[in-house]
Each structure stands twice: as C-alpha cells, then as structure tokens.
Amino acid sequence: MHSKKIHSPHRRVKVESRPSAPPVLAPRTLAIDPASSIPSVTVRSLTFHPLLYRKRIAHCDAARPGDLVAVYGPEDVLMGYGLYNSRSEIAVRMVFPGVELPTMDHWRHKLEVAVSLRCDLLHLDDAADAYRLVHAEADGLSGLVVDRYGDVLSAEAFSLGMYQRADALLAQLAPMCGARHTLVRASPQFLSQEGYDPLPLASDGLPEQVTIREHGTRFRVRFAGGHKTGFFCDQRENRRRLAEFCGGRTVLDLCCYTGGFAVQAKKLGNAAEVTGVDLDEDPLQLARENANLNQVRIRFVQSDVFVYMREMLQQGRQYDVVVLDPPKLIRNRAELEEGTRKHFDLNRLAMRLVRPGGVLLSCCCSGLLQEADFLRLLCSASYQAGPVTEAATAERSERHASRPMQILARTGAAADHPVAAGVPESEYLKAVWMRLG
C-alpha cells in the first residue's frame, strides 16, 4: 500500500543539528484507500499477543517500514492488521485484530474509548488536568503513549508506524479533550530498537512549559529535555497516598526528579521537613520552582543518591518517611542482573535511613523485574540493612543486622495507566509500602 503525503500543521523542532529527515519518517494519514492493495505478513503460529517478533514472521509480501499490513496465520487465516517495521525486533505491532479492514472511524473509536475511560469512568478532570490519555497496548495502540498536560498533548512513540501516524492521531484526539497544542517525541531507544532517529514534532505555538494541577497542587511541566512525555503521571495517586503519612514528620525524597513526592509531602501532607535529592541539575531547578509555586519550603540537594545516603549514615541521620523512586534501571534483559543489584543496594541503604517505626516507599519502574522478585529483593535488603552507622554495624553480629519489615501495601501506576489483560508485562510500576522496625 502506498501512503499519501499529507500536509502537517506541525513544525519540526530541532534539538540539535541533524541531517534532513528521510522520507520514511514523513507523516502518514489514517485513511486507507480501499482500492489499494494491503501488504501482508504471515506468521508461523497463531497468537493473541499484540507484539510479533521478527523470528515469528514466516513471510512478508511487499511491506515497507511503517506500513499497515494484513497479518495471516497458518492456512491463510486472517488474524488482523498491524504496523510493520523490518528493522525492528518487534516486526509487527497488532492494532486491529479481526477481519474488518480498519478505517478512519476505527482509529477514532479507539481514541474515543480511551478518552471515555479517563473522563467518564475515572473522572480524572475532577482531580487533575494532567493524566495519561493513551497507554499503548492497554488502549489498543501499541507503540504510542499520550499524556495530557493542561491544553498540551505530549506523545511518545515507540514504533515507526506510530511515529508516522502520531500527527494524524493527535489531530483527532485534541478536540476530544480540549487540547490546543501537541508534541511528538520518539522514545530514547527508538534508534536502537526501530532503526531510525526521528526529530520531535511540535505544533505551532507550543509553549515551552505549562502549569498543571494535581489534587490542588500545581506543577510546572517543561517540555525541552524532559524525561518521557514531561511528567510522571503514573505516580499521581501514590503521591497523594504518601502525604497521609507525612503530617509533622521528616521526609526524604530520593531521585526526586522535579519534586513530585517532595512537594506533595509538604503541600498535602504538611510534613515538618522535606529533603529532595537528585543528580540532575535541570530537574532540580524545576523542583525548586514547583516548591515556590506552592509556597512550601523544601531543601533540594544535587547529589548522587548513593553518595548522599552514605553521608547521612555517617552523620547518624534518619527520617520518618523515605521515598525511593529511581529511574528505569533495567531497560533490557542484558541489564537485568546489574539493575537488580542496583535496586538491592539502593534499598539496603534507604532502609537504614528510616527511623524505627518509619515508612519506606520503594518503587521500581522496570517491567522486566517481576513483582515477586522485587519483593524478595526488598526482604533480602531488610535482612542486611543493619543499624544506622558503619561503626555500629561492625560492633554487632550478623544476627542483629536485620531491620524488621512489615509490608503495608503494594500499589502500582494510577488507573489511567491500565494493564492490557493479554500483555501482563505492561504492568511495569511496582510501589511497595513498608514499615521498618
């Protein structure tokens, strides 16, 4: 099938000097000419999983990178339609199961259902104007996530086919939720996983930043250089829950990024003292702005969290509430062992900074680390957490080196990040609430 070149109301925003984008990265329309032939892909066996890896492909008929293809199983059984990229290990991302040829109305219906979940069922507009509108496989749009920040839709594309269609999808999505501006960025691993290096696409007049609200607290979201789509909406309900533990207490927010947990601990939780620690200066500057925006006093420290925790241990410092929310430490299976070890070391140190009877919220956003393994890791870390100072550890036997740990709750991402029933690995965020003795 040959896609038509359409006019895009978006401009390319060059973060750095790069050669002109190749034609394969040009926007595509969602409409299909019924008179055109649809390329086909045949897989070796039937499956209901939306991600079809290259090794499963038995035959491909005239498909170009990014094409919508008809996917057939053995004996020419039509399984549905997906987006194809020969350069990707995930060769096909299924979007429309079934035999009916997808039209513009089918794409639009997916978006309407996604918006209805957030607005009609979850009533998220009552609590925030920042939430996830499209969550990849969970909303039947594998390879694309879209977050709403006020009147801006910020999308992250994980597949070439979705990057090509992101303009067209956001043009349909924006009027459904009253958004005025759009931004599309490729995922950080797009080049290594998809074989291309696309530039961001921004609508004319896209603001450099917006101010959003979350449970009455305001945050600034800055689009240039931000992680993911600009802000971590998945922790929204965990931030509110943490505030319930913080009244009159001391709080340490490790890997604080732009201060989400720290600001809510002070603003909603009325904590007595809050410290946020992060290695990157730019997010910390925004964290300071977020504290000022809400007229709360928070101490932000630029430091490697390993270094900071060891310094606090040397000083004999402890906190009533500690949040440990590191960035993604396991991006692929090759990093599983090292990333798991980093999670263990981080938690062992963080547990030692929790005052007896205090609370630790430990998070992991690496989907490859299963929840059962993460829980075992936390239990093992508590056995080795030991007393506060290194000197005290040396003076006590291993028998007394553990910290009693009670698991109070296990939560995950907020409900606007649903889990696809047939894709259990999409349940990526793990948040474990513990009380340490």
CSV table of C-alpha atoms in Angstrom, one decimal:
chain,number,residue,atom,x,y,z
A,1,MET,CA,0.0,0.0,0.0
A,2,HIS,CA,1.3,3.4,-0.9
A,3,SER,CA,0.6,6.1,1.7
A,4,LYS,CA,-0.3,9.6,0.5
A,5,LYS,CA,1.8,12.5,1.6
A,6,ILE,CA,-0.4,14.9,3.6
A,7,HIS,CA,0.1,18.4,4.8
A,8,SER,CA,1.0,18.5,8.5
A,9,PRO,CA,0.2,21.5,10.7
A,10,HIS,CA,3.3,20.7,12.8
A,11,ARG,CA,6.8,22.0,12.6
A,12,ARG,CA,9.9,20.1,13.3
A,13,VAL,CA,11.7,21.2,16.4
A,14,LYS,CA,15.4,20.5,16.1
A,15,VAL,CA,17.0,20.0,19.4
A,16,GLU,CA,20.4,19.6,17.7
A,17,SER,CA,21.7,19.9,14.2
A,18,ARG,CA,20.8,16.8,12.2
A,19,PRO,CA,20.5,15.9,8.5
A,20,SER,CA,17.1,16.2,6.9
A,21,ALA,CA,14.6,13.5,7.9
A,22,PRO,CA,14.4,10.6,5.4
A,23,PRO,CA,11.1,10.1,3.5
A,24,VAL,CA,10.3,7.1,5.7
A,25,LEU,CA,9.7,9.4,8.7
A,26,ALA,CA,7.2,11.6,6.8
A,27,PRO,CA,3.7,11.7,8.4
A,28,ARG,CA,1.0,9.3,7.2
A,29,THR,CA,-2.7,9.6,7.1
A,30,LEU,CA,-5.0,7.2,8.9
A,31,ALA,CA,-7.3,6.7,6.0
A,32,ILE,CA,-6.8,3.8,3.7
A,33,ASP,CA,-7.7,3.8,0.0
A,34,PRO,CA,-9.9,0.7,-0.4
A,35,ALA,CA,-8.7,0.4,-3.9
A,36,SER,CA,-5.1,-0.1,-2.8
A,37,SER,CA,-3.6,-3.4,-2.0
A,38,ILE,CA,-2.6,-4.0,1.6
A,39,PRO,CA,0.8,-5.7,2.1
A,40,SER,CA,0.6,-8.9,4.0
A,41,VAL,CA,2.7,-10.7,6.6
A,42,THR,CA,2.4,-14.4,7.5
A,43,VAL,CA,3.3,-15.6,11.0
A,44,ARG,CA,4.4,-19.2,11.9
A,45,SER,CA,1.7,-19.7,14.5
A,46,LEU,CA,-1.5,-18.1,15.8
A,47,THR,CA,-1.1,-15.8,18.8
A,48,PHE,CA,-3.2,-13.2,20.6
A,49,HIS,CA,-0.2,-11.2,21.8
A,50,PRO,CA,0.0,-7.8,20.0
A,51,LEU,CA,3.8,-7.9,19.7
A,52,LEU,CA,5.0,-10.1,16.9
A,53,TYR,CA,8.8,-10.6,16.9
A,54,ARG,CA,10.8,-11.0,13.8
A,55,LYS,CA,11.5,-14.6,14.4
A,56,ARG,CA,7.8,-15.4,14.3
A,57,ILE,CA,7.5,-14.0,10.7
A,58,ALA,CA,7.4,-16.7,8.1
A,59,HIS,CA,6.8,-14.5,5.1
A,60,CYS,CA,6.4,-10.8,4.2
A,61,ASP,CA,4.8,-9.6,1.0
A,62,ALA,CA,6.0,-6.1,-0.3
A,63,ALA,CA,5.7,-4.3,3.0
A,64,ARG,CA,7.6,-1.1,3.6
A,65,PRO,CA,8.7,0.2,7.0
A,66,GLY,CA,5.7,1.7,8.8
A,67,ASP,CA,3.1,0.1,6.5
A,68,LEU,CA,-0.2,-1.1,7.8
A,69,VAL,CA,-0.2,-4.8,7.0
A,70,ALA,CA,-2.7,-7.7,7.0
A,71,VAL,CA,-1.4,-10.4,9.3
A,72,TYR,CA,-2.1,-14.0,8.4
A,73,GLY,CA,-1.6,-17.2,10.4
A,74,PRO,CA,-1.1,-20.7,9.1
A,75,GLU,CA,-3.6,-21.8,6.4
A,76,ASP,CA,-4.1,-18.2,5.4
A,77,VAL,CA,-6.2,-17.3,8.5
A,78,LEU,CA,-6.6,-13.5,8.7
A,79,MET,CA,-5.6,-12.5,12.3
A,80,GLY,CA,-5.9,-8.8,11.9
A,81,TYR,CA,-3.9,-5.7,10.9
A,82,GLY,CA,-0.8,-4.2,12.4
A,83,LEU,CA,2.1,-1.8,11.8
A,84,TYR,CA,5.3,-3.3,10.2
A,85,ASN,CA,8.9,-2.4,10.5
A,86,SER,CA,11.5,-4.8,9.1
A,87,ARG,CA,14.3,-3.1,11.1
A,88,SER,CA,12.7,-3.7,14.5
A,89,GLU,CA,13.0,-6.9,16.5
A,90,ILE,CA,9.2,-6.3,17.1
A,91,ALA,CA,8.4,-6.6,13.4
A,92,VAL,CA,4.7,-6.2,13.7
A,93,ARG,CA,2.6,-4.4,16.3
A,94,MET,CA,-1.0,-5.6,16.1
A,95,VAL,CA,-3.5,-2.7,16.2
A,96,PHE,CA,-6.8,-4.1,14.8
A,97,PRO,CA,-7.5,-7.8,15.4
A,98,GLY,CA,-10.2,-9.3,13.3
A,99,VAL,CA,-11.0,-9.4,9.6
A,100,GLU,CA,-12.5,-6.0,9.1
A,101,LEU,CA,-10.3,-3.6,7.2
A,102,PRO,CA,-9.7,-0.6,9.5
A,103,THR,CA,-10.9,2.8,8.5
A,104,MET,CA,-10.5,6.3,9.9
A,105,ASP,CA,-13.6,5.6,12.1
A,106,HIS,CA,-11.9,2.6,13.7
A,107,TRP,CA,-8.9,4.7,14.7
A,108,ARG,CA,-11.2,7.4,16.0
A,109,HIS,CA,-13.2,4.9,18.0
A,110,LYS,CA,-10.1,3.7,19.8
A,111,LEU,CA,-9.3,7.3,20.8
A,112,GLU,CA,-12.9,7.9,22.0
A,113,VAL,CA,-12.9,4.8,24.2
A,114,ALA,CA,-9.5,5.9,25.7
A,115,VAL,CA,-10.8,9.4,26.5
A,116,SER,CA,-14.1,8.0,27.9
A,117,LEU,CA,-12.1,5.8,30.4
A,118,ARG,CA,-10.3,8.8,31.8
A,119,CYS,CA,-13.1,11.3,31.7
A,120,ASP,CA,-16.4,9.5,32.0
A,121,LEU,CA,-15.4,6.5,34.2
A,122,LEU,CA,-12.4,7.7,36.2
A,123,HIS,CA,-13.5,11.4,36.3
A,124,LEU,CA,-9.9,12.5,36.3
A,125,ASP,CA,-10.7,16.0,35.4
A,126,ASP,CA,-12.0,16.5,38.9
A,127,ALA,CA,-8.6,15.7,40.4
A,128,ALA,CA,-6.1,16.8,37.8
A,129,ASP,CA,-5.6,18.2,34.4
A,130,ALA,CA,-2.5,16.0,33.8
A,131,TYR,CA,-3.0,12.3,33.1
A,132,ARG,CA,-2.4,9.6,30.5
A,133,LEU,CA,-4.9,9.5,27.7
A,134,VAL,CA,-3.4,6.7,25.6
A,135,HIS,CA,-1.4,3.9,27.2
A,136,ALA,CA,-0.1,1.8,24.3
A,137,GLU,CA,-1.3,-1.8,24.3
A,138,ALA,CA,-3.8,-1.2,27.1
A,139,ASP,CA,-5.7,1.1,24.7
A,140,GLY,CA,-5.1,-0.9,21.6
A,141,LEU,CA,-2.5,1.5,20.2
A,142,SER,CA,0.8,-0.4,20.6
A,143,GLY,CA,3.8,1.8,20.3
A,144,LEU,CA,2.2,5.1,21.4
A,145,VAL,CA,1.6,6.8,24.7
A,146,VAL,CA,-0.1,10.2,25.1
A,147,ASP,CA,-0.2,12.3,28.2
A,148,ARG,CA,-2.4,15.4,28.7
A,149,TYR,CA,-0.8,18.4,30.4
A,150,GLY,CA,-3.5,21.1,30.5
A,151,ASP,CA,-4.1,22.1,26.9
A,152,VAL,CA,-1.0,20.2,25.6
A,153,LEU,CA,-0.9,16.6,24.4
A,154,SER,CA,2.6,15.1,24.7
A,155,ALA,CA,3.1,11.9,22.9
A,156,GLU,CA,6.0,9.4,22.9
A,157,ALA,CA,6.3,7.0,20.0
A,158,PHE,CA,8.0,3.6,20.4
A,159,SER,CA,7.4,2.3,16.9
A,160,LEU,CA,8.0,3.8,13.4
A,161,GLY,CA,4.4,3.2,12.3
A,162,MET,CA,3.0,5.1,15.3
A,163,TYR,CA,5.5,7.9,14.9
A,164,GLN,CA,4.4,8.3,11.3
A,165,ARG,CA,0.7,8.5,12.3
A,166,ALA,CA,1.1,10.4,15.5
A,167,ASP,CA,0.3,13.8,13.9
A,168,ALA,CA,-2.9,12.4,12.5
A,169,LEU,CA,-3.9,10.7,15.8
A,170,LEU,CA,-3.3,13.8,17.9
A,171,ALA,CA,-5.3,15.9,15.4
A,172,GLN,CA,-8.2,13.6,16.2
A,173,LEU,CA,-7.5,13.4,19.9
A,174,ALA,CA,-7.1,17.1,20.7
A,175,PRO,CA,-10.7,18.2,20.1
A,176,MET,CA,-12.0,15.3,22.2
A,177,CYS,CA,-10.3,16.7,25.3
A,178,GLY,CA,-10.0,20.4,24.5
A,179,ALA,CA,-6.2,20.4,23.9
A,180,ARG,CA,-4.7,23.2,21.7
A,181,HIS,CA,-1.1,22.1,21.3
A,182,THR,CA,0.7,18.8,20.5
A,183,LEU,CA,4.2,17.4,20.8
A,184,VAL,CA,5.5,14.1,19.5
A,185,ARG,CA,8.8,12.6,20.5
A,186,ALA,CA,10.5,9.3,19.8
A,187,SER,CA,11.4,7.1,22.7
A,188,PRO,CA,15.1,7.3,23.9
A,189,GLN,CA,15.7,3.8,22.5
A,190,PHE,CA,14.0,4.5,19.1
A,191,LEU,CA,17.2,4.4,17.1
A,192,SER,CA,18.5,1.1,18.6
A,193,GLN,CA,15.0,-0.5,18.5
A,194,GLU,CA,13.4,0.9,15.4
A,195,GLY,CA,16.4,1.8,13.2
A,196,TYR,CA,15.6,5.5,12.7
A,197,ASP,CA,16.3,8.7,14.6
A,198,PRO,CA,13.3,11.0,14.1
A,199,LEU,CA,13.1,14.6,15.3
A,200,PRO,CA,10.4,15.9,17.7
A,201,LEU,CA,7.3,17.3,16.1
A,202,ALA,CA,5.6,20.2,17.8
A,203,SER,CA,2.5,22.2,16.9
A,204,ASP,CA,2.9,25.9,16.1
A,205,GLY,CA,2.9,28.0,19.2
A,206,LEU,CA,3.7,25.1,21.6
A,207,PRO,CA,4.6,26.7,24.9
A,208,GLU,CA,8.0,25.9,26.5
A,209,GLN,CA,6.2,24.9,29.7
A,210,VAL,CA,2.7,24.7,31.2
A,211,THR,CA,1.4,24.7,34.8
A,212,ILE,CA,-0.8,21.7,35.7
A,213,ARG,CA,-2.8,20.9,38.8
A,214,GLU,CA,-2.8,17.6,40.8
A,215,HIS,CA,-5.1,17.3,43.8
A,216,GLY,CA,-4.9,21.1,44.3
A,217,THR,CA,-1.1,21.3,44.0
A,218,ARG,CA,0.4,23.0,41.0
A,219,PHE,CA,3.4,21.7,39.0
A,220,ARG,CA,5.3,23.2,36.1
A,221,VAL,CA,5.9,20.8,33.1
A,222,ARG,CA,8.8,21.8,30.9
A,223,PHE,CA,8.9,20.1,27.5
A,224,ALA,CA,12.5,20.7,26.4
A,225,GLY,CA,14.8,17.9,27.7
A,226,GLY,CA,12.2,16.3,30.0
A,227,HIS,CA,12.0,12.6,30.6
A,228,LYS,CA,9.3,10.6,28.8
A,229,THR,CA,6.4,13.0,28.0
A,230,GLY,CA,7.4,15.6,30.6
A,231,PHE,CA,6.0,14.5,33.9
A,232,PHE,CA,5.3,11.2,35.7
A,233,CYS,CA,1.5,11.0,35.9
A,234,ASP,CA,1.7,7.3,36.9
A,235,GLN,CA,2.7,8.2,40.4
A,236,ARG,CA,-0.2,10.7,41.0
A,237,GLU,CA,-2.2,8.6,43.4
A,238,ASN,CA,0.9,7.3,45.2
A,239,ARG,CA,1.9,10.9,45.8
A,240,ARG,CA,-1.4,11.7,47.4
A,241,ARG,CA,-1.2,8.5,49.5
A,242,LEU,CA,2.3,9.3,50.7
A,243,ALA,CA,1.0,12.6,52.0
A,244,GLU,CA,-1.2,10.8,54.5
A,245,PHE,CA,2.0,9.5,56.3
A,246,CYS,CA,3.8,12.9,56.4
A,247,GLY,CA,2.0,15.1,58.9
A,248,GLY,CA,4.6,16.7,61.2
A,249,ARG,CA,7.2,14.3,60.1
A,250,THR,CA,10.6,14.4,58.4
A,251,VAL,CA,10.6,13.2,54.7
A,252,LEU,CA,13.4,12.2,52.4
A,253,ASP,CA,12.6,12.0,48.6
A,254,LEU,CA,15.4,10.1,46.8
A,255,CYS,CA,15.7,10.5,43.0
A,256,CYS,CA,13.1,13.3,43.3
A,257,TYR,CA,13.2,14.5,39.7
A,258,THR,CA,11.0,17.6,39.6
A,259,GLY,CA,9.9,17.2,43.2
A,260,GLY,CA,6.5,15.4,42.8
A,261,PHE,CA,6.6,13.4,46.0
A,262,ALA,CA,8.5,16.1,47.9
A,263,VAL,CA,6.1,18.9,47.1
A,264,GLN,CA,3.0,16.8,47.8
A,265,ALA,CA,4.6,15.7,51.1
A,266,LYS,CA,4.8,19.3,52.2
A,267,LYS,CA,1.7,20.8,50.4
A,268,LEU,CA,-0.8,18.0,51.0
A,269,GLY,CA,0.9,16.2,53.9
A,270,ASN,CA,2.1,19.2,55.9
A,271,ALA,CA,5.4,17.5,56.6
A,272,ALA,CA,7.7,19.2,59.2
A,273,GLU,CA,10.8,18.9,57.0
A,274,VAL,CA,11.3,17.7,53.4
A,275,THR,CA,14.5,17.0,51.6
A,276,GLY,CA,14.7,16.1,47.9
A,277,VAL,CA,17.8,14.6,46.3
A,278,ASP,CA,18.6,14.2,42.6
A,279,LEU,CA,21.7,14.0,40.4
A,280,ASP,CA,20.5,16.2,37.6
A,281,GLU,CA,20.5,20.0,38.0
A,282,ASP,CA,17.8,20.8,35.4
A,283,PRO,CA,15.0,18.8,37.1
A,284,LEU,CA,16.1,20.1,40.5
A,285,GLN,CA,15.8,23.7,39.3
A,286,LEU,CA,12.2,22.9,38.2
A,287,ALA,CA,11.6,21.2,41.6
A,288,ARG,CA,12.6,24.4,43.3
A,289,GLU,CA,10.2,26.3,41.1
A,290,ASN,CA,7.4,23.8,41.9
A,291,ALA,CA,8.1,24.4,45.7
A,292,ASN,CA,8.0,28.1,45.2
A,293,LEU,CA,4.8,27.9,43.1
A,294,ASN,CA,3.1,26.2,46.0
A,295,GLN,CA,4.7,28.4,48.7
A,296,VAL,CA,6.3,25.5,50.5
A,297,ARG,CA,9.9,25.3,51.8
A,298,ILE,CA,11.8,22.2,50.7
A,299,ARG,CA,15.5,21.5,50.7
A,300,PHE,CA,16.7,20.2,47.4
A,301,VAL,CA,20.2,18.7,47.1
A,302,GLN,CA,22.1,17.9,43.9
A,303,SER,CA,23.9,14.6,44.6
A,304,ASP,CA,24.3,11.0,43.6
A,305,VAL,CA,21.9,9.3,45.9
A,306,PHE,CA,24.4,6.6,46.9
A,307,VAL,CA,26.8,9.3,48.0
A,308,TYR,CA,24.1,11.3,49.8
A,309,MET,CA,22.8,8.3,51.7
A,310,ARG,CA,26.2,7.3,52.8
A,311,GLU,CA,26.9,10.8,54.0
A,312,MET,CA,23.7,10.8,56.0
A,313,LEU,CA,24.6,7.4,57.5
A,314,GLN,CA,27.9,8.7,58.6
A,315,GLN,CA,26.1,11.6,60.3
A,316,GLY,CA,23.7,9.2,62.0
A,317,ARG,CA,20.7,10.9,60.3
A,318,GLN,CA,17.4,9.2,59.9
A,319,TYR,CA,13.9,10.2,58.6
A,320,ASP,CA,10.3,9.3,59.4
A,321,VAL,CA,9.4,8.8,55.8
A,322,VAL,CA,11.7,7.9,52.9
A,323,VAL,CA,10.7,7.7,49.2
A,324,LEU,CA,13.0,5.8,46.8
A,325,ASP,CA,11.8,6.2,43.2
A,326,PRO,CA,14.8,5.6,40.9
A,327,PRO,CA,14.7,6.0,37.1
A,328,LYS,CA,14.4,2.8,35.0
A,329,LEU,CA,17.5,0.7,35.8
A,330,ILE,CA,16.7,-2.3,33.7
A,331,ARG,CA,15.9,-1.4,30.0
A,332,ASN,CA,16.6,-4.8,28.5
A,333,ARG,CA,17.4,-8.4,29.6
A,334,ALA,CA,21.1,-7.7,29.4
A,335,GLU,CA,20.8,-5.2,32.2
A,336,LEU,CA,18.6,-7.4,34.4
A,337,GLU,CA,21.4,-8.7,36.7
A,338,GLU,CA,23.2,-5.4,37.2
A,339,GLY,CA,19.9,-3.4,37.5
A,340,THR,CA,18.6,-5.8,40.1
A,341,ARG,CA,21.8,-5.4,42.1
A,342,LYS,CA,21.5,-1.6,42.0
A,343,HIS,CA,17.9,-1.9,43.3
A,344,PHE,CA,19.2,-4.0,46.1
A,345,ASP,CA,22.0,-1.6,47.1
A,346,LEU,CA,19.7,1.4,46.9
A,347,ASN,CA,17.1,-0.2,49.1
A,348,ARG,CA,19.6,-1.5,51.6
A,349,LEU,CA,20.9,2.0,52.2
A,350,ALA,CA,17.5,3.6,52.1
A,351,MET,CA,16.2,1.3,54.8
A,352,ARG,CA,19.0,2.3,57.1
A,353,LEU,CA,17.9,5.9,56.8
A,354,VAL,CA,14.3,5.1,58.0
A,355,ARG,CA,13.8,5.8,61.7
A,356,PRO,CA,12.4,2.8,63.7
A,357,GLY,CA,8.7,2.8,63.1
A,358,GLY,CA,9.0,4.9,60.0
A,359,VAL,CA,7.8,4.3,56.4
A,360,LEU,CA,9.7,3.5,53.3
A,361,LEU,CA,8.0,3.7,49.9
A,362,SER,CA,10.2,1.8,47.4
A,363,CYS,CA,9.4,2.0,43.6
A,364,CYS,CA,10.6,0.1,40.6
A,365,CYS,CA,9.5,1.1,37.1
A,366,SER,CA,11.4,-1.7,35.3
A,367,GLY,CA,8.9,-4.1,33.9
A,368,LEU,CA,11.5,-6.8,33.4
A,369,LEU,CA,11.9,-7.1,37.2
A,370,GLN,CA,8.9,-9.1,38.3
A,371,GLU,CA,7.0,-8.0,41.4
A,372,ALA,CA,7.7,-11.3,43.2
A,373,ASP,CA,11.5,-10.8,42.6
A,374,PHE,CA,11.3,-7.2,43.7
A,375,LEU,CA,9.6,-8.3,47.0
A,376,ARG,CA,12.3,-10.9,47.6
A,377,LEU,CA,14.9,-8.2,46.9
A,378,LEU,CA,13.3,-5.9,49.5
A,379,CYS,CA,13.1,-8.7,52.1
A,380,SER,CA,16.8,-9.6,51.5
A,381,ALA,CA,17.7,-5.9,51.8
A,382,SER,CA,16.0,-5.6,55.1
A,383,TYR,CA,18.0,-8.6,56.5
A,384,GLN,CA,21.2,-6.7,55.7
A,385,ALA,CA,20.0,-3.1,56.4
A,386,GLY,CA,21.6,-3.2,59.9
A,387,PRO,CA,21.9,-0.3,62.4
A,388,VAL,CA,22.5,3.3,61.4
A,389,THR,CA,26.2,3.8,61.4
A,390,GLU,CA,29.0,1.7,59.8
A,391,ALA,CA,30.8,1.6,63.2
A,392,ALA,CA,27.7,0.2,64.8
A,393,THR,CA,27.4,-2.4,62.1
A,394,ALA,CA,31.0,-3.7,62.8
A,395,GLU,CA,30.3,-3.9,66.5
A,396,ARG,CA,27.1,-6.1,66.2
A,397,SER,CA,26.8,-9.6,65.0
A,398,GLU,CA,25.1,-10.6,61.7
A,399,ARG,CA,22.3,-12.0,63.8
A,400,HIS,CA,21.3,-8.4,64.8
A,401,ALA,CA,21.9,-6.8,61.5
A,402,SER,CA,18.4,-7.0,60.0
A,403,ARG,CA,15.6,-4.5,60.2
A,404,PRO,CA,12.1,-5.9,60.9
A,405,MET,CA,9.9,-5.0,57.9
A,406,GLN,CA,6.1,-5.0,57.6
A,407,ILE,CA,4.6,-4.6,54.1
A,408,LEU,CA,1.7,-2.3,54.4
A,409,ALA,CA,0.5,-2.2,50.8
A,410,ARG,CA,1.5,-2.8,47.2
A,411,THR,CA,0.4,-0.4,44.6
A,412,GLY,CA,1.2,0.5,41.0
A,413,ALA,CA,0.5,3.1,38.4
A,414,ALA,CA,-2.6,5.1,38.6
A,415,ALA,CA,-5.7,3.8,36.8
A,416,ASP,CA,-5.1,6.0,33.7
A,417,HIS,CA,-2.2,3.5,33.1
A,418,PRO,CA,-4.3,0.4,32.8
A,419,VAL,CA,-2.8,-3.1,32.2
A,420,ALA,CA,-3.6,-4.9,29.0
A,421,ALA,CA,-5.0,-8.3,30.1
A,422,GLY,CA,-3.2,-10.2,27.4
A,423,VAL,CA,0.1,-8.3,28.0
A,424,PRO,CA,1.0,-8.9,31.6
A,425,GLU,CA,4.4,-7.4,31.1
A,426,SER,CA,2.7,-4.0,30.6
A,427,GLU,CA,2.3,-3.9,34.4
A,428,TYR,CA,5.6,-2.1,34.9
A,429,LEU,CA,5.4,0.1,38.0
A,430,LYS,CA,5.7,-1.5,41.4
A,431,ALA,CA,5.3,0.5,44.6
A,432,VAL,CA,5.8,-1.2,48.0
A,433,TRP,CA,4.9,0.5,51.2
A,434,MET,CA,6.9,-0.7,54.3
A,435,ARG,CA,7.1,0.0,58.0
A,436,LEU,CA,10.6,-0.7,59.4
A,437,GLY,CA,11.3,-1.5,63.0
